[in-house]
Amino acid sequence: MRQFKTYAAFAAFGVIGALAMSMPATAAGFCGEKVDSGETTGKTEEDAKKAATVWWSSRAGALGRGYEFWEQAKDKTIKCHKEPPDKFKCVASAKPCLPDGQTPENIRKQDL
């Protein structure tokens, strides 16, 4: 029985290691590849920025539960420009990251 537990522990580390190589872990957790929002429009720059981060959250959330939080993202940028007469357009970009202590959903709990 002790040998089985040791083997199971090594197997779990192997699965976690393989996942970590495919999805980099950071101090804030696991991060995905960069995600861009679409171009949003607002009457004010603040409105356009808010719409861009909401759209980004929707796209990032497709990676799984927990990735949708703009606050947890790394390498965040929001690029905006003004268009006449009074419109602002923005695009949000960032790497979606899971919060501390949260693991990706695609890891089976028995593998941890």
Tab-separated table of N, CA, C and O in Angstrom:
chain	number	residue	atom	x	y	z
A	1	MET	N	0.835	-1.196	0.000
A	1	MET	CA	0.000	0.000	0.000
A	1	MET	C	0.874	1.253	0.000
A	1	MET	O	0.581	2.202	-0.681
A	2	ARG	N	1.958	1.243	0.773
A	2	ARG	CA	2.848	2.397	0.848
A	2	ARG	C	3.480	2.671	-0.515
A	2	ARG	O	3.619	3.805	-0.933
A	3	GLN	N	3.851	1.596	-1.239
A	3	GLN	CA	4.438	1.771	-2.568
A	3	GLN	C	3.426	2.411	-3.518
A	3	GLN	O	3.776	3.234	-4.338
A	4	PHE	N	2.164	2.015	-3.419
A	4	PHE	CA	1.129	2.590	-4.285
A	4	PHE	C	0.983	4.086	-4.026
A	4	PHE	O	0.897	4.869	-4.961
A	5	LYS	N	0.976	4.496	-2.769
A	5	LYS	CA	0.842	5.910	-2.433
A	5	LYS	C	2.038	6.706	-2.968
A	5	LYS	O	1.888	7.799	-3.471
A	6	THR	N	3.223	6.117	-2.849
A	6	THR	CA	4.418	6.789	-3.381
A	6	THR	C	4.309	6.929	-4.888
A	6	THR	O	4.577	7.987	-5.454
A	7	TYR	N	3.898	5.861	-5.575
A	7	TYR	CA	3.734	5.905	-7.027
A	7	TYR	C	2.681	6.944	-7.415
A	7	TYR	O	2.877	7.726	-8.338
A	8	ALA	N	1.549	6.970	-6.694
A	8	ALA	CA	0.483	7.934	-6.987
A	8	ALA	C	0.975	9.360	-6.807
A	8	ALA	O	0.635	10.243	-7.601
A	9	ALA	N	1.785	9.597	-5.796
A	9	ALA	CA	2.312	10.946	-5.566
A	9	ALA	C	3.231	11.357	-6.708
A	9	ALA	O	3.147	12.477	-7.215
A	10	PHE	N	4.116	10.444	-7.158
A	10	PHE	CA	5.000	10.758	-8.285
A	10	PHE	C	4.204	10.991	-9.565
A	10	PHE	O	4.509	11.875	-10.350
A	11	ALA	N	3.154	10.198	-9.769
A	11	ALA	CA	2.310	10.362	-10.958
A	11	ALA	C	1.610	11.716	-10.930
A	11	ALA	O	1.514	12.399	-11.950
A	12	ALA	N	1.133	12.117	-9.776
A	12	ALA	CA	0.456	13.412	-9.663
A	12	ALA	C	1.420	14.537	-9.975
A	12	ALA	O	1.076	15.486	-10.681
A	13	PHE	N	2.651	14.450	-9.464
A	13	PHE	CA	3.640	15.480	-9.762
A	13	PHE	C	3.941	15.523	-11.248
A	13	PHE	O	4.162	16.581	-11.821
A	14	GLY	N	3.942	14.378	-11.900
A	14	GLY	CA	4.184	14.327	-13.339
A	14	GLY	C	3.095	15.016	-14.119
A	14	GLY	O	3.354	15.783	-15.050
A	15	VAL	N	1.839	14.798	-13.750
A	15	VAL	CA	0.710	15.440	-14.424
A	15	VAL	C	0.753	16.940	-14.198
A	15	VAL	O	0.598	17.731	-15.130
A	16	ILE	N	0.993	17.356	-12.977
A	16	ILE	CA	1.055	18.787	-12.674
A	16	ILE	C	2.222	19.420	-13.412
A	16	ILE	O	2.110	20.502	-13.971
A	17	GLY	N	3.358	18.743	-13.447
A	17	GLY	CA	4.519	19.265	-14.164
A	17	GLY	C	4.248	19.428	-15.642
A	17	GLY	O	4.617	20.429	-16.251
A	18	ALA	N	3.579	18.447	-16.251
A	18	ALA	CA	3.257	18.536	-17.681
A	18	ALA	C	2.309	19.693	-17.940
A	18	ALA	O	2.460	20.437	-18.912
A	19	LEU	N	1.330	19.873	-17.063
A	19	LEU	CA	0.402	20.986	-17.234
A	19	LEU	C	1.116	22.313	-17.051
A	19	LEU	O	0.910	23.254	-17.809
A	20	ALA	N	1.985	22.385	-16.074
A	20	ALA	CA	2.703	23.632	-15.807
A	20	ALA	C	3.567	24.023	-16.999
A	20	ALA	O	3.748	25.200	-17.279
A	21	MET	N	4.082	23.046	-17.724
A	21	MET	CA	4.891	23.367	-18.888
A	21	MET	C	4.027	23.906	-20.024
A	21	MET	O	4.468	24.719	-20.816
A	22	SER	N	2.760	23.474	-20.106
A	22	SER	CA	1.901	23.952	-21.179
A	22	SER	C	1.193	25.254	-20.818
A	22	SER	O	0.773	25.995	-21.684
A	23	MET	N	1.023	25.543	-19.554
A	23	MET	CA	0.382	26.771	-19.093
A	23	MET	C	1.232	27.334	-17.983
A	23	MET	O	1.249	26.795	-16.889
A	24	PRO	N	2.000	28.383	-18.248
A	24	PRO	CA	2.965	28.863	-17.267
A	24	PRO	C	2.333	29.316	-15.956
A	24	PRO	O	1.300	29.974	-15.958
A	25	ALA	N	2.958	28.922	-14.871
A	25	ALA	CA	2.509	29.369	-13.551
A	25	ALA	C	3.280	30.626	-13.189
A	25	ALA	O	4.448	30.760	-13.492
A	26	THR	N	2.593	31.554	-12.561
A	26	THR	CA	3.224	32.775	-12.087
A	26	THR	C	2.949	32.888	-10.602
A	26	THR	O	2.264	32.053	-10.029
A	27	ALA	N	3.435	33.942	-10.002
A	27	ALA	CA	3.165	34.172	-8.584
A	27	ALA	C	1.671	34.300	-8.336
A	27	ALA	O	1.187	34.001	-7.260
A	28	ALA	N	0.919	34.738	-9.336
A	28	ALA	CA	-0.528	34.895	-9.175
A	28	ALA	C	-1.286	33.654	-9.615
A	28	ALA	O	-2.500	33.642	-9.575
A	29	GLY	N	-0.611	32.601	-10.062
A	29	GLY	CA	-1.290	31.386	-10.480
A	29	GLY	C	-0.951	31.019	-11.904
A	29	GLY	O	0.062	31.435	-12.444
A	30	PHE	N	-1.814	30.221	-12.504
A	30	PHE	CA	-1.623	29.774	-13.878
A	30	PHE	C	-2.121	30.844	-14.836
A	30	PHE	O	-3.183	31.412	-14.634
A	31	CYS	N	-1.363	31.102	-15.914
A	31	CYS	CA	-1.738	32.116	-16.896
A	31	CYS	C	-1.856	31.502	-18.285
A	31	CYS	O	-1.116	30.585	-18.629
A	32	GLY	N	-2.763	32.041	-19.066
A	32	GLY	CA	-2.928	31.615	-20.442
A	32	GLY	C	-2.211	32.561	-21.391
A	32	GLY	O	-1.540	33.504	-20.974
A	33	GLU	N	-2.367	32.305	-22.667
A	33	GLU	CA	-1.802	33.173	-23.696
A	33	GLU	C	-2.583	34.485	-23.746
A	33	GLU	O	-3.726	34.562	-23.292
A	34	LYS	N	-1.988	35.491	-24.345
A	34	LYS	CA	-2.613	36.816	-24.434
A	34	LYS	C	-3.975	36.740	-25.132
A	34	LYS	O	-4.134	36.027	-26.123
A	35	VAL	N	-4.929	37.455	-24.577
A	35	VAL	CA	-6.288	37.554	-25.114
A	35	VAL	C	-6.574	39.016	-25.416
A	35	VAL	O	-6.233	39.887	-24.618
A	36	ASP	N	-7.181	39.281	-26.561
A	36	ASP	CA	-7.582	40.644	-26.940
A	36	ASP	C	-9.094	40.737	-26.938
A	36	ASP	O	-9.778	39.799	-27.345
A	37	SER	N	-9.597	41.890	-26.522
A	37	SER	CA	-11.018	42.161	-26.700
A	37	SER	C	-11.203	42.578	-28.148
A	37	SER	O	-10.234	42.802	-28.867
A	38	GLY	N	-12.416	42.720	-28.560
A	38	GLY	CA	-12.653	43.369	-29.834
A	38	GLY	C	-12.581	44.872	-29.619
A	38	GLY	O	-12.412	45.350	-28.497
A	39	GLU	N	-12.691	45.627	-30.695
A	39	GLU	CA	-12.679	47.089	-30.573
A	39	GLU	C	-14.043	47.566	-30.084
A	39	GLU	O	-15.066	47.249	-30.683
A	40	THR	N	-14.028	48.313	-28.994
A	40	THR	CA	-15.266	48.822	-28.410
A	40	THR	C	-15.383	50.325	-28.653
A	40	THR	O	-14.390	51.004	-28.905
A	41	THR	N	-16.586	50.818	-28.557
A	41	THR	CA	-16.858	52.243	-28.778
A	41	THR	C	-17.605	52.797	-27.576
A	41	THR	O	-18.475	52.125	-27.014
A	42	GLY	N	-17.275	54.029	-27.193
A	42	GLY	CA	-17.972	54.693	-26.108
A	42	GLY	C	-18.028	56.188	-26.332
A	42	GLY	O	-17.228	56.742	-27.085
A	43	LYS	N	-18.976	56.823	-25.657
A	43	LYS	CA	-19.078	58.291	-25.749
A	43	LYS	C	-17.920	58.953	-25.024
A	43	LYS	O	-17.513	60.052	-25.363
A	44	THR	N	-17.405	58.263	-24.002
A	44	THR	CA	-16.233	58.761	-23.281
A	44	THR	C	-15.149	57.676	-23.335
A	44	THR	O	-15.443	56.498	-23.590
A	45	GLU	N	-13.926	58.077	-23.095
A	45	GLU	CA	-12.842	57.096	-23.077
A	45	GLU	C	-13.071	56.075	-21.967
A	45	GLU	O	-12.816	54.884	-22.147
A	46	GLU	N	-13.567	56.534	-20.845
A	46	GLU	CA	-13.830	55.630	-19.721
A	46	GLU	C	-14.878	54.579	-20.094
A	46	GLU	O	-14.739	53.402	-19.751
A	47	ASP	N	-15.937	54.991	-20.801
A	47	ASP	CA	-16.965	54.043	-21.255
A	47	ASP	C	-16.370	53.003	-22.201
A	47	ASP	O	-16.668	51.805	-22.107
A	48	ALA	N	-15.538	53.441	-23.121
A	48	ALA	CA	-14.926	52.526	-24.086
A	48	ALA	C	-13.960	51.564	-23.395
A	48	ALA	O	-13.896	50.383	-23.735
A	49	LYS	N	-13.201	52.059	-22.409
A	49	LYS	CA	-12.292	51.199	-21.655
A	49	LYS	C	-13.064	50.136	-20.883
A	49	LYS	O	-12.679	48.961	-20.861
A	50	LYS	N	-14.139	50.548	-20.235
A	50	LYS	CA	-14.957	49.608	-19.460
A	50	LYS	C	-15.526	48.529	-20.378
A	50	LYS	O	-15.475	47.335	-20.062
A	51	ALA	N	-16.042	48.938	-21.534
A	51	ALA	CA	-16.593	47.971	-22.487
A	51	ALA	C	-15.515	47.007	-22.978
A	51	ALA	O	-15.764	45.807	-23.152
A	52	ALA	N	-14.299	47.506	-23.194
A	52	ALA	CA	-13.203	46.655	-23.659
A	52	ALA	C	-12.832	45.607	-22.612
A	52	ALA	O	-12.593	44.443	-22.949
A	53	THR	N	-12.783	45.992	-21.337
A	53	THR	CA	-12.424	45.018	-20.305
A	53	THR	C	-13.544	43.998	-20.093
A	53	THR	O	-13.268	42.833	-19.809
A	54	VAL	N	-14.793	44.417	-20.266
A	54	VAL	CA	-15.912	43.470	-20.165
A	54	VAL	C	-15.819	42.450	-21.299
A	54	VAL	O	-15.989	41.243	-21.081
A	55	TRP	N	-15.533	42.913	-22.509
A	55	TRP	CA	-15.405	42.014	-23.651
A	55	TRP	C	-14.201	41.094	-23.453
A	55	TRP	O	-14.253	39.897	-23.729
A	56	TRP	N	-13.088	41.639	-22.962
A	56	TRP	CA	-11.910	40.817	-22.679
A	56	TRP	C	-12.274	39.712	-21.688
A	56	TRP	O	-11.889	38.554	-21.873
A	57	SER	N	-13.002	40.077	-20.633
A	57	SER	CA	-13.397	39.091	-19.617
A	57	SER	C	-14.207	37.954	-20.216
A	57	SER	O	-14.036	36.785	-19.855
A	58	SER	N	-15.081	38.288	-21.135
A	58	SER	CA	-15.887	37.274	-21.799
A	58	SER	C	-15.011	36.312	-22.594
A	58	SER	O	-15.173	35.096	-22.526
A	59	ARG	N	-14.064	36.850	-23.327
A	59	ARG	CA	-13.165	36.004	-24.124
A	59	ARG	C	-12.221	35.197	-23.240
A	59	ARG	O	-11.976	34.023	-23.474
A	60	ALA	N	-11.670	35.812	-22.207
A	60	ALA	CA	-10.742	35.113	-21.314
A	60	ALA	C	-11.459	34.006	-20.546
A	60	ALA	O	-10.884	32.947	-20.287
A	61	GLY	N	-12.713	34.233	-20.210
A	61	GLY	CA	-13.498	33.235	-19.487
A	61	GLY	C	-13.702	31.956	-20.267
A	61	GLY	O	-14.007	30.910	-19.685
A	62	ALA	N	-13.509	32.002	-21.574
A	62	ALA	CA	-13.636	30.798	-22.383
A	62	ALA	C	-12.541	29.777	-22.039
A	62	ALA	O	-12.686	28.594	-22.334
A	63	LEU	N	-11.450	30.217	-21.389
A	63	LEU	CA	-10.391	29.297	-20.964
A	63	LEU	C	-10.824	28.443	-19.781
A	63	LEU	O	-10.244	27.401	-19.517
A	64	GLY	N	-11.818	28.913	-19.055
A	64	GLY	CA	-12.298	28.193	-17.884
A	64	GLY	C	-12.607	29.156	-16.750
A	64	GLY	O	-12.243	30.324	-16.786
A	65	ARG	N	-13.295	28.631	-15.768
A	65	ARG	CA	-13.689	29.441	-14.622
A	65	ARG	C	-12.463	29.993	-13.903
A	65	ARG	O	-11.509	29.282	-13.642
A	66	GLY	N	-12.480	31.306	-13.637
A	66	GLY	CA	-11.401	31.960	-12.911
A	66	GLY	C	-10.510	32.822	-13.782
A	66	GLY	O	-9.873	33.739	-13.295
A	67	TYR	N	-10.471	32.531	-15.089
A	67	TYR	CA	-9.612	33.309	-15.982
A	67	TYR	C	-10.236	34.641	-16.388
A	67	TYR	O	-9.562	35.488	-16.937
A	68	GLU	N	-11.495	34.848	-16.113
A	68	GLU	CA	-12.213	36.028	-16.607
A	68	GLU	C	-11.946	37.316	-15.828
A	68	GLU	O	-12.425	38.375	-16.217
A	69	PHE	N	-11.172	37.267	-14.775
A	69	PHE	CA	-10.999	38.442	-13.931
A	69	PHE	C	-9.862	39.336	-14.429
A	69	PHE	O	-8.691	38.975	-14.347
A	70	TRP	N	-10.225	40.508	-14.931
A	70	TRP	CA	-9.255	41.483	-15.436
A	70	TRP	C	-8.240	41.829	-14.357
A	70	TRP	O	-7.059	42.012	-14.638
A	71	GLU	N	-8.675	41.896	-13.109
A	71	GLU	CA	-7.792	42.274	-12.006
A	71	GLU	C	-6.655	41.269	-11.826
A	71	GLU	O	-5.586	41.628	-11.347
A	72	GLN	N	-6.870	40.009	-12.161
A	72	GLN	CA	-5.868	38.957	-12.002
A	72	GLN	C	-4.924	38.846	-13.203
A	72	GLN	O	-3.910	38.164	-13.141
A	73	ALA	N	-5.276	39.497	-14.311
A	73	ALA	CA	-4.506	39.371	-15.555
A	73	ALA	C	-3.114	39.987	-15.432
A	73	ALA	O	-2.873	40.870	-14.605
A	74	LYS	N	-2.210	39.519	-16.280
A	74	LYS	CA	-0.841	40.040	-16.339
A	74	LYS	C	-0.626	40.707	-17.698
A	74	LYS	O	-1.291	40.389	-18.671
A	75	ASP	N	0.344	41.618	-17.724
A	75	ASP	CA	0.710	42.319	-18.965
A	75	ASP	C	-0.499	43.016	-19.599
A	75	ASP	O	-0.726	42.938	-20.806
A	76	LYS	N	-1.253	43.732	-18.772
A	76	LYS	CA	-2.478	44.405	-19.229
A	76	LYS	C	-2.171	45.677	-20.015
A	76	LYS	O	-1.304	46.458	-19.606
A	77	THR	N	-2.888	45.855	-21.104
A	77	THR	CA	-2.841	47.114	-21.850
A	77	THR	C	-4.245	47.420	-22.362
A	77	THR	O	-5.013	46.512	-22.674
A	78	ILE	N	-4.548	48.702	-22.413
A	78	ILE	CA	-5.777	49.158	-23.060
A	78	ILE	C	-5.365	50.287	-23.991
A	78	ILE	O	-4.854	51.313	-23.542
A	79	LYS	N	-5.567	50.063	-25.277
A	79	LYS	CA	-5.203	51.069	-26.270
A	79	LYS	C	-6.477	51.723	-26.778
A	79	LYS	O	-7.423	51.043	-27.187
A	80	CYS	N	-6.477	53.054	-26.732
A	80	CYS	CA	-7.657	53.822	-27.129
A	80	CYS	C	-7.271	54.908	-28.122
A	80	CYS	O	-6.129	55.370	-28.128
A	81	HIS	N	-8.232	55.288	-28.912
A	81	HIS	CA	-8.061	56.457	-29.778
A	81	HIS	C	-9.414	57.132	-29.953
A	81	HIS	O	-10.458	56.515	-29.760
A	82	LYS	N	-9.352	58.408	-30.254
A	82	LYS	CA	-10.567	59.197	-30.416
A	82	LYS	C	-10.895	59.298	-31.894
A	82	LYS	O	-10.000	59.457	-32.729
A	83	GLU	N	-12.180	59.177	-32.195
A	83	GLU	CA	-12.652	59.349	-33.561
A	83	GLU	C	-13.670	60.482	-33.570
A	83	GLU	O	-14.492	60.589	-32.663
A	84	PRO	N	-13.609	61.318	-34.590
A	84	PRO	CA	-14.564	62.423	-34.674
A	84	PRO	C	-15.980	61.887	-34.853
A	84	PRO	O	-16.146	60.825	-35.429
A	85	PRO	N	-16.999	62.557	-34.401
A	85	PRO	CA	-16.896	63.805	-33.662
A	85	PRO	C	-16.571	63.575	-32.192
A	85	PRO	O	-15.671	64.199	-31.652
A	86	ASP	N	-17.247	62.664	-31.515
A	86	ASP	CA	-16.996	62.453	-30.083
A	86	ASP	C	-17.124	60.975	-29.719
A	86	ASP	O	-17.928	60.602	-28.859
A	87	LYS	N	-16.338	60.132	-30.357
A	87	LYS	CA	-16.345	58.705	-30.043
A	87	LYS	C	-14.949	58.281	-29.627
A	87	LYS	O	-13.956	58.800	-30.123
A	88	PHE	N	-14.901	57.340	-28.722
A	88	PHE	CA	-13.634	56.732	-28.318
A	88	PHE	C	-13.714	55.244	-28.633
A	88	PHE	O	-14.754	54.616	-28.438
A	89	LYS	N	-12.615	54.694	-29.115
A	89	LYS	CA	-12.533	53.261	-29.405
A	89	LYS	C	-11.360	52.689	-28.631
A	89	LYS	O	-10.291	53.288	-28.583
A	90	CYS	N	-11.564	51.522	-28.030
A	90	CYS	CA	-10.526	50.896	-27.213
A	90	CYS	C	-10.468	49.387	-27.449
A	90	CYS	O	-11.475	48.765	-27.793
A	91	VAL	N	-9.283	48.830	-27.221
A	91	VAL	CA	-9.049	47.387	-27.242
A	91	VAL	C	-8.244	47.041	-25.995
A	91	VAL	O	-7.219	47.667	-25.714
A	92	ALA	N	-8.704	46.044	-25.246
A	92	ALA	CA	-8.003	45.572	-24.046
A	92	ALA	C	-7.254	44.284	-24.386
A	92	ALA	O	-7.788	43.429	-25.100
A	93	SER	N	-6.035	44.155	-23.885
A	93	SER	CA	-5.220	42.961	-24.093
A	93	SER	C	-4.561	42.580	-22.775
A	93	SER	O	-4.124	43.447	-22.024
A	94	ALA	N	-4.471	41.277	-22.515
A	94	ALA	CA	-3.799	40.798	-21.304
A	94	ALA	C	-3.706	39.284	-21.334
A	94	ALA	O	-4.405	38.618	-22.102
A	95	LYS	N	-2.840	38.759	-20.460
A	95	LYS	CA	-2.746	37.319	-20.250
A	95	LYS	C	-3.659	36.969	-19.082
A	95	LYS	O	-3.425	37.428	-17.956
A	96	PRO	N	-4.689	36.173	-19.303
A	96	PRO	CA	-5.578	35.797	-18.197
A	96	PRO	C	-4.881	34.838	-17.234
A	96	PRO	O	-4.209	33.906	-17.659
A	97	CYS	N	-5.013	35.116	-15.941
A	97	CYS	CA	-4.371	34.297	-14.903
A	97	CYS	C	-5.397	33.882	-13.854
A	97	CYS	O	-6.312	34.638	-13.538
A	98	LEU	N	-5.194	32.688	-13.313
A	98	LEU	CA	-6.026	32.233	-12.206
A	98	LEU	C	-5.558	32.879	-10.912
A	98	LEU	O	-4.367	33.164	-10.755
A	99	PRO	N	-6.470	33.080	-9.965
A	99	PRO	CA	-6.079	33.614	-8.655
A	99	PRO	C	-5.164	32.639	-7.916
A	99	PRO	O	-5.137	31.440	-8.212
A	100	ASP	N	-4.419	33.149	-6.936
A	100	ASP	CA	-3.546	32.314	-6.099
A	100	ASP	C	-4.300	31.106	-5.570
A	100	ASP	O	-5.437	31.229	-5.106
A	101	GLY	N	-3.663	29.960	-5.658
A	101	GLY	CA	-4.233	28.747	-5.086
A	101	GLY	C	-5.248	28.039	-5.962
A	101	GLY	O	-5.660	26.930	-5.641
A	102	GLN	N	-5.674	28.641	-7.043
A	102	GLN	CA	-6.653	28.004	-7.920
A	102	GLN	C	-5.922	27.281	-9.035
A	102	GLN	O	-4.990	27.820	-9.632
A	103	THR	N	-6.330	26.036	-9.292
A	103	THR	CA	-5.711	25.267	-10.362
A	103	THR	C	-6.661	25.213	-11.560
A	103	THR	O	-7.869	25.363	-11.397
A	104	PRO	N	-6.127	24.980	-12.735
A	104	PRO	CA	-6.992	24.878	-13.920
A	104	PRO	C	-8.020	23.764	-13.756
A	104	PRO	O	-7.741	22.734	-13.130
A	105	GLU	N	-9.188	23.953	-14.340
A	105	GLU	CA	-10.268	22.980	-14.230
A	105	GLU	C	-9.932	21.649	-14.884
A	105	GLU	O	-10.475	20.629	-14.517
A	106	ASN	N	-9.043	21.651	-15.874
A	106	ASN	CA	-8.780	20.420	-16.609
A	106	ASN	C	-7.827	19.473	-15.889
A	106	ASN	O	-7.460	18.452	-16.422
A	107	ILE	N	-7.440	19.782	-14.658
A	107	ILE	CA	-6.671	18.843	-13.843
A	107	ILE	C	-7.660	18.086	-12.972
A	107	ILE	O	-8.427	18.688	-12.224
A	108	ARG	N	-7.629	16.770	-13.085
A	108	ARG	CA	-8.507	15.978	-12.234
A	108	ARG	C	-8.002	16.036	-10.799
A	108	ARG	O	-6.796	15.985	-10.563
A	109	LYS	N	-8.913	16.169	-9.871
A	109	LYS	CA	-8.538	16.292	-8.458
A	109	LYS	C	-7.728	15.086	-7.997
A	109	LYS	O	-6.835	15.219	-7.190
A	110	GLN	N	-8.003	13.900	-8.518
A	110	GLN	CA	-7.249	12.716	-8.094
A	110	GLN	C	-5.808	12.783	-8.565
A	110	GLN	O	-4.956	12.068	-8.063
A	111	ASP	N	-5.504	13.636	-9.578
A	111	ASP	CA	-4.145	13.780	-10.054
A	111	ASP	C	-3.330	14.761	-9.220
A	111	ASP	O	-2.134	14.888	-9.420
A	112	LEU	N	-3.977	15.500	-8.339
A	112	LEU	CA	-3.251	16.484	-7.520
A	112	LEU	C	-2.557	15.837	-6.344
A	112	LEU	O	-2.851	14.882	-5.824
